[in-house]
Short mmCIF file of C-alpha atoms in Angstrom, two decimals:
data_model
loop_
_atom_site.label_atom_id
_atom_site.label_comp_id
_atom_site.label_asym_id
_atom_site.label_seq_id
_atom_site.Cartn_x
_atom_site.Cartn_y
_atom_site.Cartn_z
CA MET F 172 -10.26 5.97 -13.96
CA GLN F 173 -7.29 7.44 -15.74
CA MET F 174 -4.59 9.00 -13.63
CA THR F 175 -1.70 11.27 -14.58
CA ILE F 176 1.84 10.61 -13.34
CA ILE F 177 1.35 13.53 -10.90
CA GLU F 178 -1.74 11.92 -9.39
CA ILE F 179 0.00 8.55 -9.25
CA GLY F 180 3.02 10.09 -7.42
CA LYS F 181 0.73 11.91 -4.97
CA LEU F 182 -1.18 8.77 -4.24
CA LEU F 183 1.92 6.63 -3.78
CA LYS F 184 3.43 9.28 -1.37
CA LEU F 185 0.15 9.57 0.65
CA ARG F 186 -0.12 5.79 1.05
CA ARG F 187 3.55 5.52 1.97
CA GLU F 188 3.21 8.20 4.60
CA ILE F 189 0.00 6.55 6.05
CA LEU F 190 2.04 3.33 6.41
CA LYS F 191 4.88 5.37 8.04
CA LEU F 192 7.43 4.13 5.51
CA LYS F 193 10.37 6.19 4.42
CA GLN F 194 11.25 6.31 0.73
CA GLU F 195 14.37 4.39 1.61
CA ASP F 196 12.14 1.65 3.19
CA LEU F 197 9.96 1.54 0.11
CA SER F 198 13.04 1.27 -2.09
CA GLU F 199 14.39 -1.68 -0.15
CA LEU F 200 11.06 -3.55 0.07
CA SER F 201 10.17 -3.03 -3.63
CA GLY F 202 13.69 -3.33 -5.20
CA ILE F 203 13.11 -0.02 -6.98
CA GLY F 204 15.79 2.66 -6.67
CA LEU F 205 15.46 5.56 -4.43
CA ARG F 206 15.89 8.11 -7.21
CA THR F 207 13.10 6.45 -9.24
CA ILE F 208 10.70 6.65 -6.30
CA ILE F 209 11.60 10.29 -5.68
CA LYS F 210 10.90 11.10 -9.32
CA ILE F 211 7.54 9.28 -9.24
CA GLU F 212 6.42 10.99 -6.08
CA ASN F 213 7.35 14.33 -7.65
CA GLY F 214 5.27 13.52 -10.70
CA GLU F 215 8.33 13.16 -12.91
CA GLY F 216 9.54 10.42 -15.24
CA ASN F 217 7.79 7.65 -17.04
CA PRO F 218 7.65 4.49 -14.74
CA SER F 219 7.01 1.15 -16.34
CA LEU F 220 3.96 -0.87 -15.35
CA ASP F 221 6.21 -3.31 -13.59
CA THR F 222 7.75 -0.54 -11.48
CA LEU F 223 4.37 0.80 -10.49
CA GLN F 224 3.15 -2.75 -9.71
CA LYS F 225 6.08 -3.38 -7.40
CA LEU F 226 5.71 -0.01 -5.56
CA PHE F 227 2.03 -0.22 -5.16
CA GLY F 228 2.22 -3.90 -4.12
CA VAL F 229 4.46 -2.97 -1.21
CA VAL F 230 1.91 -0.29 -0.01
CA GLY F 231 -1.01 -2.64 -0.43
CA MET F 232 -2.52 -1.30 -3.56
CA ASP F 233 -3.10 -2.74 -7.13
CA VAL F 234 -2.56 -1.29 -10.53
CA THR F 235 -5.17 -2.09 -13.08
CA ILE F 236 -5.34 -1.59 -16.76
CA GLN F 237 -8.50 -0.98 -18.62
CA MET F 238 -8.67 -1.39 -22.42
CA LYS F 239 -11.21 0.59 -24.41
CA THR F 240 -13.25 -1.01 -26.92
CA THR F 241 -14.71 0.94 -29.80
#
């Protein structure tokens, strides 16, 4: 399933809220800056795979990559 940055941001925010974490908590636990988290949750920016893996790891989710073959 391919997701846009907007969808990724919404999913991250939803999961964070379900876990009752503040953005500041997620920043501290993941080592990712608060501004970066805010941008991602707002569907902005171009986060690296490493950044997404750290954030999603904290909220108990995985990031997977699928390669297309032709």
